[in-house]
Amino acid sequence: MTSIAVKPPFRADHVGSLLRPERIHQARNECKEGAITAAQLHEIETQEIKRIVDKQIEIGLELVTDGEFRRRFWHTDFLEHLNGVEGYVPDVGYIFQGNEETERYNVRNVGKISFNHDHPHVKDFIKFNEIVGGRAVAKQTIPSPNQLFNIGIRDETIYPDIEEYAKDIIQAYRDAVNAFYEAGCRYLQFDDVYIAGLSSPDIPFNDGAYSREYLIDLALRVVNGVLEEKPDDLVVTTHLCRGNYRSNWAFEGSYALIAPTLFAKEKVNGFFLEYDDDRSGDFKPLEHIPNGGARVILGLLTSKNGELEDKESIIARIKEATQYVPLEQLCLSPQCGFASTHHGNLLTEEQQWAKLKYIVDIAKEVWG
């Protein structure tokens, strides 16, 4: 167990992923070509995780992540190891701003969904937590259960009823949460592009079989269903993202459409929210966050480039957010991770560390 007494999310926090070092890229290629074994690749990843754990602690963060160094993608690596889900190469990747197509890889439903109790990410967390050794809080990130509701994943011959699909996903994630807890995890984050998409007017959910309002309600019921039996000392947060691929984004839209339901009623301990540019709208949707409820981690600094934002402007925006959420309920972070996929965003590792250290320094100035 951690020796850190303060409960997350922290005043200075971060979403999770970190730029993969060239050593890992090279080892992955060598493993793919058969020049090294999977065990050798795993050891190189472990060595690099040890290095970044030390670095996160050195710059003053009270939490650390493994940078998602053992993953190719932030979501598919976890989801494809659930029973009833498989990874595959589709004909087209996701289309981002400027018509940029992502690397082609996705998941699909191939059977009844349940948690795989031999899931490699649980084993990876145990090793990661040993590396941390109580020097900070070891944070685990996994894709939200709602990611499985993206168009094209559910097989309607297996699950003709979306509510039955939701029921199995809830149970699978309850088992996943319990497995991470038993492995020693006390800070777990659900990464959720799907929920952010429900708040984007550009995505035509009403053209499908279900209304946007129904899907927003379903998304709330799924997360709350997963957390119904959550241990009191397990902190769970939701990170809402509008796409993060090689410093590009997928869609825009404020949180207004989802705030009255999800901000008001989702039973998480914190919301990591993108607020690094105009795509996210203003702070008004934060009025739906219950006073004394979930913390709001303002993603005011971008992970998409290495330029440091103006400190006074960041502090002014934090103050602006206090019109809707008390200062003691606010925290600060980048708007997203630095490498949601193995490609990484377009900045250097040195710039990444400088940005995270900057967040630590600003948080000390604001909250003491």
Coordinates of C-alpha atoms in Angstrom, one line a residue:
M1 CA 0.0 0.0 0.0
T2 CA 1.1 3.6 -0.7
S3 CA 2.6 5.7 2.0
I4 CA 1.0 8.8 0.5
A5 CA -1.8 10.1 2.8
V6 CA -3.5 12.6 0.4
K7 CA -6.3 11.0 -1.6
P8 CA -6.4 11.4 -5.4
P9 CA -7.2 13.0 -7.7
F10 CA -4.4 15.4 -6.9
R11 CA -4.0 19.1 -7.4
A12 CA -1.4 18.4 -10.0
D13 CA -2.4 15.2 -11.8
H14 CA -2.0 13.8 -15.3
V15 CA -4.1 11.7 -17.6
G16 CA -1.8 8.7 -18.1
S17 CA 0.1 8.0 -21.3
L18 CA 3.7 9.2 -21.9
L19 CA 5.8 9.3 -25.0
R20 CA 7.3 5.9 -25.8
P21 CA 11.1 6.2 -25.9
E22 CA 13.0 5.2 -29.0
R23 CA 14.3 2.1 -27.2
I24 CA 10.8 0.7 -26.9
H25 CA 9.9 1.5 -30.5
Q26 CA 13.1 -0.3 -31.6
A27 CA 12.5 -3.3 -29.3
R28 CA 8.9 -3.6 -30.6
N29 CA 10.2 -3.8 -34.2
E30 CA 12.9 -6.3 -33.3
C31 CA 10.4 -8.5 -31.5
K32 CA 8.0 -8.3 -34.6
E33 CA 10.9 -9.3 -36.8
G34 CA 12.0 -12.2 -34.4
A35 CA 15.3 -10.6 -33.5
I36 CA 14.3 -10.6 -29.8
T37 CA 11.8 -12.6 -27.8
A38 CA 8.5 -11.3 -26.2
A39 CA 10.2 -11.8 -22.8
Q40 CA 13.1 -9.6 -23.8
L41 CA 10.7 -6.9 -25.0
H42 CA 8.9 -7.1 -21.7
E43 CA 12.1 -6.6 -19.8
I44 CA 13.0 -3.6 -21.9
E45 CA 9.6 -2.1 -21.2
T46 CA 10.0 -2.8 -17.5
Q47 CA 13.3 -1.0 -17.4
E48 CA 11.8 2.0 -19.2
I49 CA 8.8 2.0 -16.8
K50 CA 11.2 2.1 -13.9
R51 CA 12.9 5.2 -15.4
I52 CA 9.7 7.1 -15.9
V53 CA 8.4 6.2 -12.5
D54 CA 11.5 7.8 -11.0
K55 CA 11.1 10.8 -13.3
Q56 CA 7.5 11.4 -12.3
I57 CA 8.4 11.3 -8.6
E58 CA 11.4 13.6 -9.3
I59 CA 9.3 16.4 -10.8
G60 CA 7.0 16.3 -7.8
L61 CA 3.9 14.3 -8.9
E62 CA 2.1 12.5 -6.1
L63 CA 0.8 9.9 -8.6
V64 CA 2.6 7.9 -11.3
T65 CA 1.5 5.9 -14.3
D66 CA 3.4 3.3 -16.3
G67 CA 3.0 5.6 -19.3
E68 CA 0.9 2.9 -21.0
F69 CA 4.3 1.6 -22.2
R70 CA 3.2 -1.9 -22.8
R71 CA 0.3 -0.9 -25.0
R72 CA 0.0 0.0 -28.7
F73 CA -3.4 1.8 -28.3
W74 CA -5.0 3.3 -25.2
H75 CA -8.1 1.2 -25.5
T76 CA -7.8 -1.8 -27.9
D77 CA -5.0 -3.5 -25.9
F78 CA -7.3 -3.8 -22.9
L79 CA -10.6 -4.5 -24.7
E80 CA -9.3 -7.3 -26.9
H81 CA -8.4 -9.3 -23.8
L82 CA -12.0 -9.4 -22.6
N83 CA -13.9 -12.6 -23.3
G84 CA -16.2 -12.1 -26.3
V85 CA -14.0 -9.3 -27.9
E86 CA -11.3 -9.5 -30.5
G87 CA -8.9 -7.1 -32.2
Y88 CA -8.9 -6.9 -36.0
V89 CA -7.7 -4.6 -38.8
P90 CA -10.7 -2.8 -40.4
D91 CA -10.8 -1.4 -43.9
V92 CA -10.6 2.2 -42.6
G93 CA -9.2 3.8 -39.4
Y94 CA -10.7 6.6 -37.5
I95 CA -10.8 9.9 -39.4
F96 CA -9.4 12.9 -37.5
Q97 CA -9.4 16.6 -38.2
G98 CA -7.9 17.5 -41.6
N99 CA -9.0 14.0 -42.9
E100 CA -6.1 12.3 -41.2
E101 CA -6.7 8.5 -40.9
T102 CA -5.4 6.7 -37.9
E103 CA -3.6 3.4 -38.0
R104 CA -6.1 0.7 -38.8
Y105 CA -6.9 -1.3 -35.7
N106 CA -10.2 -1.8 -33.8
V107 CA -12.1 -4.3 -31.7
R108 CA -15.4 -6.2 -32.3
N109 CA -17.8 -8.3 -30.4
V110 CA -17.5 -12.0 -31.2
G111 CA -19.2 -13.7 -28.3
K112 CA -20.8 -13.2 -24.9
I113 CA -18.8 -10.6 -23.0
S114 CA -17.2 -11.3 -19.6
F115 CA -14.0 -10.5 -17.8
N116 CA -10.9 -12.6 -18.5
H117 CA -9.5 -13.3 -15.0
D118 CA -6.1 -13.9 -16.6
H119 CA -6.1 -10.4 -18.1
P120 CA -2.5 -9.3 -18.8
H121 CA -3.1 -5.7 -17.6
V122 CA -3.8 -6.9 -14.1
K123 CA -0.5 -8.8 -14.1
D124 CA 1.2 -5.7 -15.5
F125 CA -0.3 -3.6 -12.7
I126 CA 1.1 -5.9 -10.0
K127 CA 4.6 -5.5 -11.5
F128 CA 4.1 -1.7 -11.9
N129 CA 3.0 -1.3 -8.3
E130 CA 6.1 -3.2 -7.1
I131 CA 8.2 -0.7 -9.1
V132 CA 6.4 2.3 -7.5
G133 CA 7.0 0.7 -4.1
G134 CA 4.8 3.1 -2.1
R135 CA 6.7 6.2 -3.2
A136 CA 3.6 7.6 -4.9
V137 CA 0.1 6.5 -5.8
A138 CA 0.2 4.0 -8.7
K139 CA -2.6 5.0 -11.1
Q140 CA -4.1 2.5 -13.6
T141 CA -5.9 3.7 -16.7
I142 CA -8.3 1.5 -18.7
P143 CA -10.9 2.4 -21.4
S144 CA -14.4 3.1 -20.1
P145 CA -16.9 0.3 -20.4
N146 CA -18.8 2.7 -22.7
Q147 CA -16.2 2.4 -25.4
L148 CA -17.8 -0.9 -26.3
F149 CA -20.9 1.0 -27.4
N150 CA -19.1 2.7 -30.3
I151 CA -20.8 2.0 -33.7
G152 CA -19.8 -1.3 -35.3
I153 CA -18.6 -3.1 -32.2
R154 CA -21.7 -4.9 -31.0
D155 CA -22.7 -8.0 -33.0
E156 CA -26.5 -7.8 -33.1
T157 CA -26.8 -11.5 -33.8
I158 CA -25.1 -12.2 -30.4
Y159 CA -26.7 -9.3 -28.6
P160 CA -29.9 -8.2 -30.4
D161 CA -30.9 -6.3 -27.2
I162 CA -28.6 -3.5 -26.3
E163 CA -29.7 -3.6 -22.7
E164 CA -28.6 -7.3 -22.5
Y165 CA -25.3 -6.2 -24.0
A166 CA -25.0 -3.5 -21.4
K167 CA -25.8 -5.9 -18.6
D168 CA -22.8 -8.2 -19.6
I169 CA -20.5 -5.2 -20.0
I170 CA -21.4 -4.0 -16.5
Q171 CA -20.6 -7.4 -15.0
A172 CA -17.4 -7.7 -16.9
Y173 CA -16.2 -4.3 -15.7
R174 CA -17.3 -5.0 -12.1
D175 CA -15.0 -8.0 -12.2
A176 CA -12.2 -6.0 -13.8
V177 CA -12.5 -3.3 -11.1
N178 CA -12.4 -5.9 -8.4
A179 CA -9.4 -7.6 -10.0
F180 CA -7.4 -4.4 -10.1
Y181 CA -8.4 -3.7 -6.5
E182 CA -7.3 -7.1 -5.4
A183 CA -4.0 -6.5 -7.2
G184 CA -3.5 -3.4 -5.1
C185 CA -4.9 -0.6 -7.3
R186 CA -6.4 2.3 -5.4
Y187 CA -6.6 4.9 -8.2
L188 CA -8.4 3.8 -11.4
Q189 CA -9.3 5.9 -14.4
F190 CA -11.9 5.2 -17.1
D191 CA -10.9 6.9 -20.4
D192 CA -14.0 7.8 -22.4
V193 CA -14.1 9.2 -25.9
Y194 CA -17.6 7.8 -26.4
I195 CA -19.2 9.9 -23.7
A196 CA -17.5 13.1 -25.0
G197 CA -18.8 12.1 -28.4
L198 CA -22.4 12.1 -27.0
S199 CA -21.9 15.8 -26.3
S200 CA -20.7 16.6 -29.9
P201 CA -23.5 18.1 -32.1
D202 CA -21.5 17.0 -35.1
I203 CA -22.0 13.3 -34.4
P204 CA -25.5 12.3 -35.6
F205 CA -26.6 9.8 -32.9
N206 CA -30.2 10.6 -33.6
D207 CA -29.9 9.0 -37.1
G208 CA -29.3 5.6 -35.5
A209 CA -31.6 3.2 -33.7
Y210 CA -31.3 5.1 -30.5
S211 CA -31.7 8.7 -29.5
R212 CA -28.8 10.7 -28.1
E213 CA -30.9 11.1 -24.9
Y214 CA -31.3 7.4 -24.5
L215 CA -27.6 6.7 -25.1
I216 CA -26.6 9.4 -22.6
D217 CA -28.8 7.8 -20.0
L218 CA -27.5 4.3 -20.9
A219 CA -23.8 5.6 -20.5
L220 CA -24.6 6.8 -17.1
R221 CA -26.3 3.6 -16.0
V222 CA -23.4 1.5 -17.3
V223 CA -20.7 3.4 -15.3
N224 CA -22.8 3.6 -12.2
G225 CA -23.7 0.0 -12.5
V226 CA -20.0 -0.9 -12.7
L227 CA -19.3 1.2 -9.6
E228 CA -22.3 0.0 -7.5
E229 CA -20.1 -2.2 -5.3
K230 CA -16.9 -0.2 -5.5
P231 CA -14.8 -0.3 -2.4
D232 CA -14.8 3.0 -0.5
D233 CA -11.0 3.3 -0.6
L234 CA -10.8 2.9 -4.4
V235 CA -10.8 6.2 -6.3
V236 CA -12.3 6.1 -9.8
T237 CA -12.2 9.0 -12.3
T238 CA -13.5 9.5 -15.8
H239 CA -11.4 11.2 -18.5
L240 CA -13.4 12.7 -21.3
C241 CA -11.4 13.0 -24.6
R242 CA -12.3 14.3 -28.1
G243 CA -9.5 12.3 -29.8
N244 CA -5.7 12.4 -29.4
Y245 CA -3.6 11.0 -32.2
R246 CA -0.3 12.4 -33.2
S247 CA -1.3 15.8 -31.8
N248 CA -4.5 15.8 -33.8
W249 CA -8.2 15.7 -32.6
A250 CA -11.3 14.0 -33.9
F251 CA -14.3 16.2 -33.0
E252 CA -15.4 19.2 -31.0
G253 CA -18.4 20.4 -28.8
S254 CA -19.0 21.6 -25.3
Y255 CA -20.1 19.4 -22.4
A256 CA -23.5 21.0 -22.3
L257 CA -25.5 18.1 -23.7
I258 CA -24.1 15.5 -21.2
A259 CA -23.6 17.7 -18.2
P260 CA -27.1 17.6 -16.7
T261 CA -27.0 13.8 -16.6
L262 CA -23.3 12.7 -16.4
F263 CA -21.7 15.5 -14.5
A264 CA -24.7 15.6 -12.1
K265 CA -25.1 11.9 -11.5
E266 CA -22.1 9.8 -12.5
K267 CA -20.7 8.3 -9.3
V268 CA -17.0 8.8 -9.9
N269 CA -14.5 10.7 -7.7
G270 CA -13.4 13.0 -10.4
F271 CA -13.7 14.2 -14.0
F272 CA -10.7 14.9 -16.2
L273 CA -11.9 17.4 -18.7
E274 CA -10.4 18.9 -21.8
Y275 CA -10.2 22.7 -21.7
D276 CA -7.0 23.4 -23.6
D277 CA -8.7 25.2 -26.5
D278 CA -12.0 26.5 -27.8
R279 CA -13.2 23.0 -28.9
S280 CA -14.4 22.3 -25.4
G281 CA -16.6 25.3 -24.9
D282 CA -16.9 27.3 -21.7
F283 CA -17.0 26.3 -18.1
K284 CA -20.8 26.8 -17.7
P285 CA -21.6 23.0 -17.9
L286 CA -19.6 22.7 -14.6
E287 CA -22.5 24.1 -12.8
H288 CA -24.0 20.6 -12.8
I289 CA -21.1 19.2 -10.7
P290 CA -22.5 18.7 -7.2
N291 CA -21.0 21.0 -4.6
G292 CA -18.7 18.8 -2.5
G293 CA -19.0 16.0 -5.0
A294 CA -16.5 14.8 -7.7
R295 CA -13.3 16.8 -8.2
V296 CA -12.9 18.5 -11.6
I297 CA -9.4 18.2 -13.0
L298 CA -9.1 21.0 -15.5
G299 CA -7.1 20.0 -18.6
L300 CA -6.0 23.6 -19.3
L301 CA -2.5 22.7 -20.6
T302 CA -2.3 20.9 -23.9
S303 CA -0.4 17.6 -24.4
K304 CA -0.4 18.2 -28.2
N305 CA 2.6 20.5 -28.3
G306 CA 5.6 21.3 -26.1
E307 CA 5.1 25.1 -25.7
L308 CA 4.5 26.1 -22.1
E309 CA 1.3 28.1 -21.7
D310 CA 1.3 31.5 -20.0
K311 CA 1.1 30.9 -16.2
E312 CA -1.0 33.9 -15.4
S313 CA -3.6 32.9 -18.1
I314 CA -3.8 29.4 -16.6
I315 CA -4.3 30.8 -13.1
A316 CA -7.0 33.2 -14.4
R317 CA -8.8 30.3 -16.1
I318 CA -8.8 28.4 -12.8
K319 CA -10.3 31.4 -11.1
E320 CA -12.9 31.6 -13.9
A321 CA -13.9 28.0 -13.2
T322 CA -14.5 28.8 -9.6
Q323 CA -17.7 30.6 -10.7
Y324 CA -19.2 27.1 -11.0
V325 CA -17.0 24.8 -8.8
P326 CA -15.3 25.7 -5.5
L327 CA -11.5 26.1 -5.7
E328 CA -11.0 23.2 -3.2
Q329 CA -12.8 20.9 -5.7
L330 CA -10.6 21.8 -8.6
C331 CA -7.3 20.3 -9.8
L332 CA -5.0 20.8 -12.8
S333 CA -3.7 18.5 -15.6
P334 CA -2.9 18.3 -19.3
Q335 CA -6.0 17.8 -21.4
C336 CA -5.0 14.3 -22.4
G337 CA -2.1 11.9 -22.3
F338 CA 1.0 12.5 -24.4
A339 CA 0.8 9.3 -26.4
S340 CA -2.7 7.8 -26.6
T341 CA -1.2 5.5 -29.2
H342 CA 2.3 4.2 -29.6
H343 CA 3.0 7.0 -32.2
G344 CA 2.9 9.7 -29.6
N345 CA 2.2 13.4 -29.9
L346 CA 4.5 15.9 -31.7
L347 CA 6.7 17.0 -28.9
T348 CA 9.9 15.9 -27.3
E349 CA 10.2 13.9 -24.0
E350 CA 12.1 16.9 -22.5
Q351 CA 9.1 19.1 -23.4
Q352 CA 6.7 16.5 -21.9
W353 CA 8.5 16.5 -18.5
A354 CA 8.7 20.3 -18.6
K355 CA 5.0 20.6 -19.1
L356 CA 4.2 18.2 -16.2
K357 CA 6.7 20.0 -13.9
Y358 CA 5.0 23.3 -14.9
I359 CA 1.6 21.8 -13.8
V360 CA 3.1 20.8 -10.4
D361 CA 4.6 24.3 -10.0
I362 CA 1.3 26.1 -10.9
A363 CA -0.7 23.9 -8.6
K364 CA 1.6 24.7 -5.7
E365 CA 1.1 28.4 -6.4
V366 CA -2.7 28.1 -6.6
W367 CA -3.4 25.6 -3.8
G368 CA -0.3 25.9 -1.7

